[in-house]
Amino acid sequence: MAIAPASPRLPLFSERRVSVLLPLPLAGAYDYLVPEGMEEPPPGTLARVPLGRREVVGVVLGPGEGEVEAARLKPLNAVLPLPPLPPSLLALVDWVAAYTVQPRGAVLRMALSVPDALEPPSGTPAWVATPGVEGDTLRLTAARKRVLAVLADHGAMPFATADLAREAAVSPSVITAMGKAGLLHSLTLSREWEPPRPDPDQAGFPLSEEQGAAASRLRSLVSGGFSTTLLDGVTGSGKTEVYFEAMAECLRLGRQVLVLLPEIALAAQWPDRFAARFGVEPVQWHSQMGQAGRKKAWRAVALGRAQVVVGARSALFLPFPDLGLIVVDEEHDSAFKQEDGVTYNARDMAVVRGRLGAFPVVLASATPSLETIENARQGRYGHILLPSRHGGASLPRIELIDLRRHKPEKWQPEPVIVEGGAKVEDGAKDGVVDGNGAASGVQAKSVVRHEQARMGWLSPPLIQATREALAAGEQVLLYLNRRGYAPLTLCRTCGHRLQCPRCTAWLVEHRRTRRLQCHHCDFQMPLPDTCPSCEAPDSLAPCGPGVERLAEEALFRFPEAHLEVAASDTLPGPKEARAMAERVRSGAVNLIVGTQIMAKGHHFPALTLVGVVDGDLGLSGGDLRAAERTHQLLHQVAGRAGRADRPGRVLIQTVDPGHPVMEALATGDADRFIDTETEERRALCWPPHGRLVALIVSSTDPAAAQAAARALGRTAPLAAGVDVLGPAPAPLSMLRGRHRHRLLLKAEKGVRVQGMVAEWLSRTPIPSSVKVQVDVDPLSFL
Ligand code: ADP
Ligand code: ZN
């Protein structure tokens, strides 16, 4: 359509119109008029626009559509003093919206996630000498002369009042008086953050031959436009050091670098290693950062001042004006998938951003996803292998412990001695009063409680190996991917199980806080004294182990150990995680009882033994990727052992040592496992050989949710190569009070599923009380 040319003689609110996309869940953009006197804003410009009675910030996409008559359009209120969002980011927003079947505005909102960042930081007043004023030629007090001398010494640099007063050794009132007298000129200094610049040429570790070859291949890709490369190296092979070289190359070209990491790996040692190689801390982006930190980071990226950003998945939508490289480390990790709101996989969308921006993308992993392996095998991705550990360290020896033959034994806690009348310790049962304090010179009023024998989770061989490692001055990780004390609490009298009132999930006991928590929503309650169902007192019993309960046993079995529990409850953020890592490296901790928060990123040279307490945990009741995921996770955990000169050993407790995952781990033959998995999936047309789109239908009204799910079942697309499974109640049939049903569209690779799903939704009436969430390439099937 035609646009009136920009002309200063046009009447107010001329016909010049632009199309503006708003960060709201809307697919379309709105036209606004460009007010008289305002230059036509280029695409990407951020502008304040009226919307109803509100004002919102949107992004100018280009010339308006012209469908609405000009008289009914409103003008832009203002253009923000920020560089326009780069075209490749706008293209990414469109692309992600189309791919995930989400409104464009909802995707844009991820790029404008920090509304505060759109405002410039508040300025500080500062001073410069008024031109022509020279201290030597004027009759001035000594104090005033010193002020002018300081300014003259520093060229034209403006000084904040406090700094100038300090440097010149005068009181601030001298400076303000000089301002009034016209000797000084005040201006406002923007406090825009300038992150320190990483130095690409600071020497890194000398690379081994294998690493050097990999690094030079990556380096050569940096200036070569778009490519995707899998950096496939065993744990401890030095993948980080290798991709650091590609990053250095990109920095030398003056372009920005983004490194995406799963949040918990970011919490480990990455920033320290970056600082060791490049001399400064990287700019970070993760969920633990407050608004102020995000604002600083967002602006530093937008203004092109942040050279390197390391972040969790949402960093992908930062407004880099000149991105030249993305590294996705631990590319197989499901943390890259966002499950709510816009469901997208940052790993895959990183590749899209690379293609749109014509720069390379590196995917690093010791256990690449089947999708990525398939892409590498098909030649779509380059493939660089690092088959050996750095510095001659050997890969850890992995052995299985058959729990059917090596049963964990019960253990008898020491009697608990409490002062008379004091509250009984945790878990103490059937206490026996020993009024004589015969136990060991305890005062007469003391009470001794003899506890019941407790369940054990550590088999004799694992206990033995742990003792040996600790005795040799080495460190041990006991790995159990379950937070809290016990995953289930039940009543011994009536069998009642404590369940979340809002979710189909058991409540998990957390003994540290003496509370029951739902791990799916934020529901919490104090641990009750009586059974909520039959009211029997003292009848609730924990069932199964979490890390807190395992730690109890470990403290009993290894009383000399310096034990620490590492779970997201005890290490809620990167700061705590780094402090913990430091305690391990310094030797203050030698026995870690940890969840998957400990599985990746960490490098502890003295850690030689990893004990996997429940190797079968991820395999039961799982989805199509249960085996793949369990293999990846256990492989990663195993990779924590023996990373330096002392060889590592991994013991995996399992009741199913014949399972393909256990065999693959024990024999180290990951390739065979991957081949079998791939073939099985090919036969069934599962990803990566077919495509999946899940629809999750939910409502607080159970009947409405079910009716809508059935309606979608009836209108499901019928096409060659397409199959719709369901509707069926979701495994998590209630979540946060919403009743849930699932449908799964399964299609052959070539089918354009997005259009099909959009069309399916558009011709199925869904009441407003029901939400339908579209999940393209689902990873979770709960
Ligand atoms: P990966 O990510 O492949 O598991 P890392 O990059 O974490 O491996 O490297 C493992 C450890 O070996 C790190 O502590 C790293 O600093 C060290 N390392 C790797 N390559 C070298 C090298 N060429 N010289 C010295 N140390 C190295
Ligand atoms: Zn819940």
Short mmCIF file of N, CA, C and O in Angstrom, two decimals, residues 360-447:
data_model
loop_
_atom_site.label_atom_id
_atom_site.label_comp_id
_atom_site.label_asym_id
_atom_site.label_seq_id
_atom_site.Cartn_x
_atom_site.Cartn_y
_atom_site.Cartn_z
N PRO A 360 27.43 -18.37 13.31
CA PRO A 360 27.48 -19.77 13.72
C PRO A 360 26.90 -20.04 15.11
O PRO A 360 26.87 -19.16 15.97
N VAL A 361 26.45 -21.27 15.27
CA VAL A 361 25.90 -21.74 16.53
C VAL A 361 26.64 -23.02 16.90
O VAL A 361 26.84 -23.89 16.05
N VAL A 362 27.08 -23.10 18.15
CA VAL A 362 27.79 -24.30 18.62
C VAL A 362 26.95 -24.96 19.70
O VAL A 362 26.51 -24.30 20.64
N LEU A 363 26.68 -26.25 19.54
CA LEU A 363 25.94 -27.01 20.54
C LEU A 363 26.93 -27.95 21.21
O LEU A 363 27.54 -28.79 20.53
N ALA A 364 27.12 -27.81 22.53
CA ALA A 364 28.10 -28.65 23.21
C ALA A 364 27.43 -29.61 24.16
O ALA A 364 26.44 -29.25 24.82
N SER A 365 27.94 -30.82 24.22
CA SER A 365 27.40 -31.79 25.18
C SER A 365 28.30 -33.02 25.22
O SER A 365 28.97 -33.35 24.25
N ALA A 366 28.27 -33.69 26.38
CA ALA A 366 28.90 -35.01 26.46
C ALA A 366 27.89 -36.08 26.12
O ALA A 366 28.24 -37.23 25.84
N THR A 367 26.62 -35.70 26.14
CA THR A 367 25.55 -36.67 25.87
C THR A 367 24.50 -35.98 25.01
O THR A 367 23.42 -35.65 25.48
N PRO A 368 24.85 -35.75 23.73
CA PRO A 368 23.93 -34.99 22.88
C PRO A 368 22.56 -35.66 22.77
O PRO A 368 22.45 -36.88 22.91
N SER A 369 21.55 -34.83 22.53
CA SER A 369 20.20 -35.37 22.36
C SER A 369 20.13 -36.17 21.06
O SER A 369 20.91 -35.94 20.13
N LEU A 370 19.18 -37.08 20.99
CA LEU A 370 19.03 -37.87 19.76
C LEU A 370 18.71 -36.95 18.58
O LEU A 370 19.13 -37.21 17.46
N GLU A 371 17.98 -35.87 18.84
CA GLU A 371 17.65 -34.92 17.77
C GLU A 371 18.92 -34.35 17.16
O GLU A 371 19.08 -34.30 15.94
N THR A 372 19.83 -33.92 18.03
CA THR A 372 21.06 -33.29 17.54
C THR A 372 21.97 -34.32 16.88
O THR A 372 22.58 -34.04 15.84
N ILE A 373 22.03 -35.51 17.45
CA ILE A 373 22.85 -36.55 16.82
C ILE A 373 22.32 -36.85 15.42
O ILE A 373 23.08 -36.97 14.45
N GLU A 374 21.00 -36.91 15.30
CA GLU A 374 20.40 -37.18 14.00
C GLU A 374 20.74 -36.06 13.01
O GLU A 374 21.10 -36.32 11.86
N ASN A 375 20.65 -34.82 13.47
CA ASN A 375 21.01 -33.69 12.61
C ASN A 375 22.47 -33.76 12.17
O ASN A 375 22.80 -33.41 11.04
N ALA A 376 23.33 -34.21 13.08
CA ALA A 376 24.74 -34.33 12.72
C ALA A 376 24.94 -35.48 11.72
O ALA A 376 25.67 -35.34 10.74
N ARG A 377 24.23 -36.58 11.95
CA ARG A 377 24.37 -37.71 11.04
C ARG A 377 23.86 -37.39 9.64
O ARG A 377 24.38 -37.86 8.65
N GLN A 378 22.82 -36.56 9.59
CA GLN A 378 22.27 -36.18 8.29
C GLN A 378 23.10 -35.10 7.62
O GLN A 378 22.77 -34.67 6.52
N GLY A 379 24.12 -34.62 8.32
CA GLY A 379 24.98 -33.60 7.72
C GLY A 379 24.47 -32.18 7.86
O GLY A 379 25.07 -31.24 7.35
N ARG A 380 23.35 -32.01 8.56
CA ARG A 380 22.86 -30.65 8.74
C ARG A 380 23.72 -29.89 9.74
O ARG A 380 23.87 -28.67 9.65
N TYR A 381 24.26 -30.60 10.70
CA TYR A 381 25.15 -29.98 11.68
C TYR A 381 26.56 -30.54 11.49
O TYR A 381 26.72 -31.73 11.20
N GLY A 382 27.55 -29.69 11.68
CA GLY A 382 28.91 -30.19 11.74
C GLY A 382 29.10 -30.99 13.03
O GLY A 382 28.30 -30.87 13.96
N HIS A 383 30.14 -31.79 13.07
CA HIS A 383 30.33 -32.68 14.24
C HIS A 383 31.80 -32.69 14.61
O HIS A 383 32.64 -33.14 13.84
N ILE A 384 32.11 -32.19 15.78
CA ILE A 384 33.49 -32.21 16.25
C ILE A 384 33.54 -33.08 17.50
O ILE A 384 32.79 -32.87 18.45
N LEU A 385 34.44 -34.06 17.47
CA LEU A 385 34.53 -35.01 18.58
C LEU A 385 35.75 -34.74 19.45
O LEU A 385 36.84 -34.44 18.95
N LEU A 386 35.55 -34.83 20.76
CA LEU A 386 36.68 -34.80 21.70
C LEU A 386 36.57 -36.11 22.50
O LEU A 386 35.87 -36.16 23.51
N PRO A 387 37.24 -37.14 22.03
CA PRO A 387 36.99 -38.45 22.63
C PRO A 387 37.71 -38.72 23.95
O PRO A 387 37.38 -39.68 24.63
N SER A 388 38.67 -37.89 24.34
CA SER A 388 39.37 -38.25 25.58
C SER A 388 39.39 -37.10 26.58
O SER A 388 39.28 -35.93 26.22
N ARG A 389 39.54 -37.48 27.83
CA ARG A 389 39.61 -36.48 28.88
C ARG A 389 40.91 -35.72 28.81
O ARG A 389 41.94 -36.28 28.41
N HIS A 390 40.85 -34.47 29.25
CA HIS A 390 42.05 -33.66 29.22
C HIS A 390 43.09 -34.17 30.21
O HIS A 390 42.76 -34.64 31.28
N GLY A 391 44.36 -34.02 29.83
CA GLY A 391 45.47 -34.29 30.73
C GLY A 391 45.62 -35.75 31.09
O GLY A 391 46.14 -36.08 32.16
N GLY A 392 45.12 -36.61 30.22
CA GLY A 392 45.33 -38.03 30.46
C GLY A 392 44.43 -38.61 31.53
O GLY A 392 44.53 -39.79 31.87
N ALA A 393 43.53 -37.80 32.12
CA ALA A 393 42.60 -38.36 33.09
C ALA A 393 41.76 -39.40 32.38
O ALA A 393 41.36 -39.21 31.23
N SER A 394 41.51 -40.52 33.07
CA SER A 394 40.74 -41.56 32.41
C SER A 394 39.27 -41.36 32.74
O SER A 394 38.92 -40.70 33.72
N LEU A 395 38.43 -41.92 31.89
CA LEU A 395 37.00 -41.85 32.19
C LEU A 395 36.73 -42.76 33.38
O LEU A 395 37.42 -43.76 33.57
N PRO A 396 35.75 -42.41 34.19
CA PRO A 396 35.53 -43.22 35.39
C PRO A 396 35.02 -44.63 35.05
O PRO A 396 34.38 -44.82 34.02
N ARG A 397 35.36 -45.56 35.93
CA ARG A 397 34.88 -46.92 35.76
C ARG A 397 33.47 -46.99 36.35
O ARG A 397 33.25 -46.57 37.48
N ILE A 398 32.52 -47.46 35.56
CA ILE A 398 31.14 -47.51 36.04
C ILE A 398 30.75 -48.96 36.33
O ILE A 398 30.91 -49.83 35.48
N GLU A 399 30.30 -49.21 37.56
CA GLU A 399 29.87 -50.57 37.92
C GLU A 399 28.45 -50.51 38.44
O GLU A 399 28.04 -49.54 39.06
N LEU A 400 27.71 -51.61 38.19
CA LEU A 400 26.34 -51.67 38.68
C LEU A 400 26.31 -52.46 39.98
O LEU A 400 27.05 -53.43 40.14
N ILE A 401 25.47 -52.04 40.90
CA ILE A 401 25.24 -52.83 42.11
C ILE A 401 23.81 -53.33 42.04
O ILE A 401 22.86 -52.53 42.02
N ASP A 402 23.66 -54.64 41.95
CA ASP A 402 22.33 -55.24 41.86
C ASP A 402 21.69 -55.23 43.25
O ASP A 402 22.09 -55.98 44.14
N LEU A 403 20.72 -54.36 43.41
CA LEU A 403 20.11 -54.19 44.75
C LEU A 403 19.36 -55.43 45.22
O LEU A 403 19.09 -55.58 46.39
N ARG A 404 19.04 -56.32 44.28
CA ARG A 404 18.34 -57.53 44.71
C ARG A 404 19.30 -58.46 45.44
O ARG A 404 18.92 -59.25 46.27
N ARG A 405 20.57 -58.36 45.08
CA ARG A 405 21.57 -59.21 45.76
C ARG A 405 22.23 -58.48 46.92
O ARG A 405 22.62 -59.09 47.90
N HIS A 406 22.39 -57.20 46.78
CA HIS A 406 23.06 -56.42 47.84
C HIS A 406 22.05 -55.50 48.48
O HIS A 406 21.98 -54.32 48.14
N LYS A 407 21.26 -56.07 49.37
CA LYS A 407 20.17 -55.26 49.96
C LYS A 407 20.73 -54.29 51.00
O LYS A 407 21.52 -54.67 51.85
N PRO A 408 20.27 -53.04 50.94
CA PRO A 408 20.66 -52.10 52.01
C PRO A 408 20.12 -52.61 53.34
O PRO A 408 19.04 -53.18 53.41
N GLU A 409 20.90 -52.43 54.39
CA GLU A 409 20.48 -52.91 55.71
C GLU A 409 19.86 -51.77 56.50
O GLU A 409 20.18 -50.61 56.29
N LYS A 410 18.98 -52.18 57.44
CA LYS A 410 18.44 -51.16 58.34
C LYS A 410 19.55 -50.67 59.26
O LYS A 410 20.57 -51.33 59.42
N TRP A 411 19.34 -49.56 59.85
CA TRP A 411 20.34 -49.06 60.78
C TRP A 411 19.65 -48.54 62.03
O TRP A 411 18.50 -48.13 62.02
N GLN A 412 20.40 -48.60 63.13
CA GLN A 412 19.84 -48.28 64.44
C GLN A 412 20.47 -46.98 64.93
O GLN A 412 21.64 -46.96 65.28
N PRO A 413 19.70 -45.89 64.93
CA PRO A 413 20.32 -44.64 65.41
C PRO A 413 20.72 -44.77 66.87
O PRO A 413 20.15 -45.58 67.61
N GLU A 414 21.69 -43.99 67.26
CA GLU A 414 22.09 -43.92 68.66
C GLU A 414 20.88 -43.46 69.47
O GLU A 414 20.08 -42.68 68.99
N PRO A 415 20.76 -43.91 70.72
CA PRO A 415 19.68 -43.38 71.55
C PRO A 415 19.84 -41.86 71.67
O PRO A 415 20.95 -41.35 71.72
N VAL A 416 18.71 -41.17 71.68
CA VAL A 416 18.75 -39.72 71.78
C VAL A 416 18.57 -39.34 73.23
O VAL A 416 17.66 -39.82 73.91
N ILE A 417 19.47 -38.51 73.74
CA ILE A 417 19.35 -38.09 75.13
C ILE A 417 18.83 -36.66 75.15
O ILE A 417 19.40 -35.78 74.53
N VAL A 418 17.72 -36.48 75.83
CA VAL A 418 17.16 -35.13 75.89
C VAL A 418 17.01 -34.73 77.35
O VAL A 418 16.82 -35.56 78.22
N GLU A 419 17.08 -33.45 77.61
CA GLU A 419 16.85 -32.94 78.97
C GLU A 419 15.41 -33.25 79.35
O GLU A 419 14.52 -33.32 78.51
N GLY A 420 15.18 -33.44 80.63
CA GLY A 420 13.85 -33.80 81.10
C GLY A 420 12.77 -32.89 80.55
O GLY A 420 12.91 -31.68 80.56
N GLY A 421 11.72 -33.50 80.05
CA GLY A 421 10.57 -32.73 79.58
C GLY A 421 10.76 -32.07 78.23
O GLY A 421 9.82 -31.54 77.67
N ALA A 422 11.97 -32.10 77.72
CA ALA A 422 12.20 -31.43 76.43
C ALA A 422 11.48 -32.17 75.32
O ALA A 422 11.13 -33.34 75.45
N LYS A 423 11.28 -31.44 74.25
CA LYS A 423 10.58 -32.06 73.14
C LYS A 423 11.46 -33.16 72.53
O LYS A 423 12.68 -33.04 72.47
N VAL A 424 10.81 -34.20 72.11
CA VAL A 424 11.52 -35.35 71.57
C VAL A 424 12.10 -35.01 70.20
O VAL A 424 11.51 -34.24 69.45
N GLU A 425 13.22 -35.61 69.89
CA GLU A 425 13.87 -35.34 68.60
C GLU A 425 13.06 -35.91 67.44
O GLU A 425 12.21 -36.77 67.61
N ASP A 426 13.40 -35.43 66.28
CA ASP A 426 12.77 -35.92 65.05
C ASP A 426 12.76 -37.43 64.98
O ASP A 426 13.77 -38.07 65.21
N GLY A 427 11.66 -37.96 64.60
CA GLY A 427 11.60 -39.37 64.25
C GLY A 427 11.69 -40.30 65.43
O GLY A 427 11.62 -41.52 65.28
N ALA A 428 11.87 -39.79 66.66
CA ALA A 428 11.99 -40.68 67.81
C ALA A 428 10.65 -41.32 68.10
O ALA A 428 9.62 -40.66 68.07
N LYS A 429 10.67 -42.57 68.35
CA LYS A 429 9.42 -43.28 68.59
C LYS A 429 9.59 -44.13 69.85
O LYS A 429 10.69 -44.59 70.17
N ASP A 430 8.47 -44.41 70.50
CA ASP A 430 8.44 -45.38 71.60
C ASP A 430 9.59 -45.17 72.56
O ASP A 430 10.32 -46.10 72.89
N GLY A 431 9.79 -43.97 72.97
CA GLY A 431 10.91 -43.67 73.85
C GLY A 431 10.80 -44.43 75.17
O GLY A 431 9.72 -44.70 75.68
N VAL A 432 11.91 -44.79 75.71
CA VAL A 432 11.94 -45.46 77.00
C VAL A 432 12.56 -44.50 78.00
O VAL A 432 13.65 -43.99 77.78
N VAL A 433 11.85 -44.26 79.07
CA VAL A 433 12.38 -43.32 80.05
C VAL A 433 13.42 -44.05 80.90
O VAL A 433 13.21 -45.14 81.40
N ASP A 434 14.56 -43.43 80.98
CA ASP A 434 15.63 -44.03 81.75
C ASP A 434 16.01 -43.03 82.84
O ASP A 434 16.91 -42.23 82.69
N GLY A 435 15.22 -43.08 83.90
CA GLY A 435 15.33 -42.06 84.94
C GLY A 435 16.69 -42.03 85.60
O GLY A 435 17.09 -41.03 86.18
N ASN A 436 17.45 -43.09 85.49
CA ASN A 436 18.74 -43.11 86.18
C ASN A 436 19.83 -42.43 85.36
O ASN A 436 20.93 -42.24 85.84
N GLY A 437 19.52 -42.15 84.16
CA GLY A 437 20.55 -41.56 83.30
C GLY A 437 21.71 -42.51 83.19
O GLY A 437 22.86 -42.10 83.10
N ALA A 438 21.41 -43.80 83.18
CA ALA A 438 22.47 -44.80 83.16
C ALA A 438 23.33 -44.68 81.92
O ALA A 438 24.44 -45.20 81.88
N ALA A 439 22.82 -43.98 80.93
CA ALA A 439 23.48 -43.99 79.63
C ALA A 439 24.94 -43.55 79.68
O ALA A 439 25.73 -44.08 78.95
N SER A 440 25.31 -42.59 80.45
CA SER A 440 26.73 -42.23 80.49
C SER A 440 26.88 -40.96 81.29
O SER A 440 27.12 -39.90 80.73
N GLY A 441 26.69 -41.11 82.54
CA GLY A 441 26.89 -39.96 83.41
C GLY A 441 25.96 -38.81 83.11
O GLY A 441 26.30 -37.65 83.34
N VAL A 442 24.80 -39.09 82.54
CA VAL A 442 23.85 -38.01 82.27
C VAL A 442 23.09 -37.70 83.55
O VAL A 442 22.91 -38.58 84.40
N GLN A 443 22.64 -36.45 83.68
CA GLN A 443 21.95 -36.11 84.91
C GLN A 443 20.68 -36.94 85.08
O GLN A 443 20.09 -37.41 84.12
N ALA A 444 20.25 -36.99 86.33
CA ALA A 444 19.14 -37.87 86.69
C ALA A 444 17.87 -37.58 85.91
O ALA A 444 17.11 -38.47 85.60
N LYS A 445 17.66 -36.30 85.55
CA LYS A 445 16.37 -35.97 84.93
C LYS A 445 16.33 -36.26 83.43
O LYS A 445 15.29 -36.06 82.80
N SER A 446 17.43 -36.70 82.89
CA SER A 446 17.45 -36.88 81.44
C SER A 446 16.57 -38.04 81.00
O SER A 446 16.26 -38.94 81.76
N VAL A 447 16.23 -37.96 79.74
CA VAL A 447 15.38 -38.98 79.14
C VAL A 447 16.15 -39.57 77.97
O VAL A 447 16.76 -38.84 77.19
#
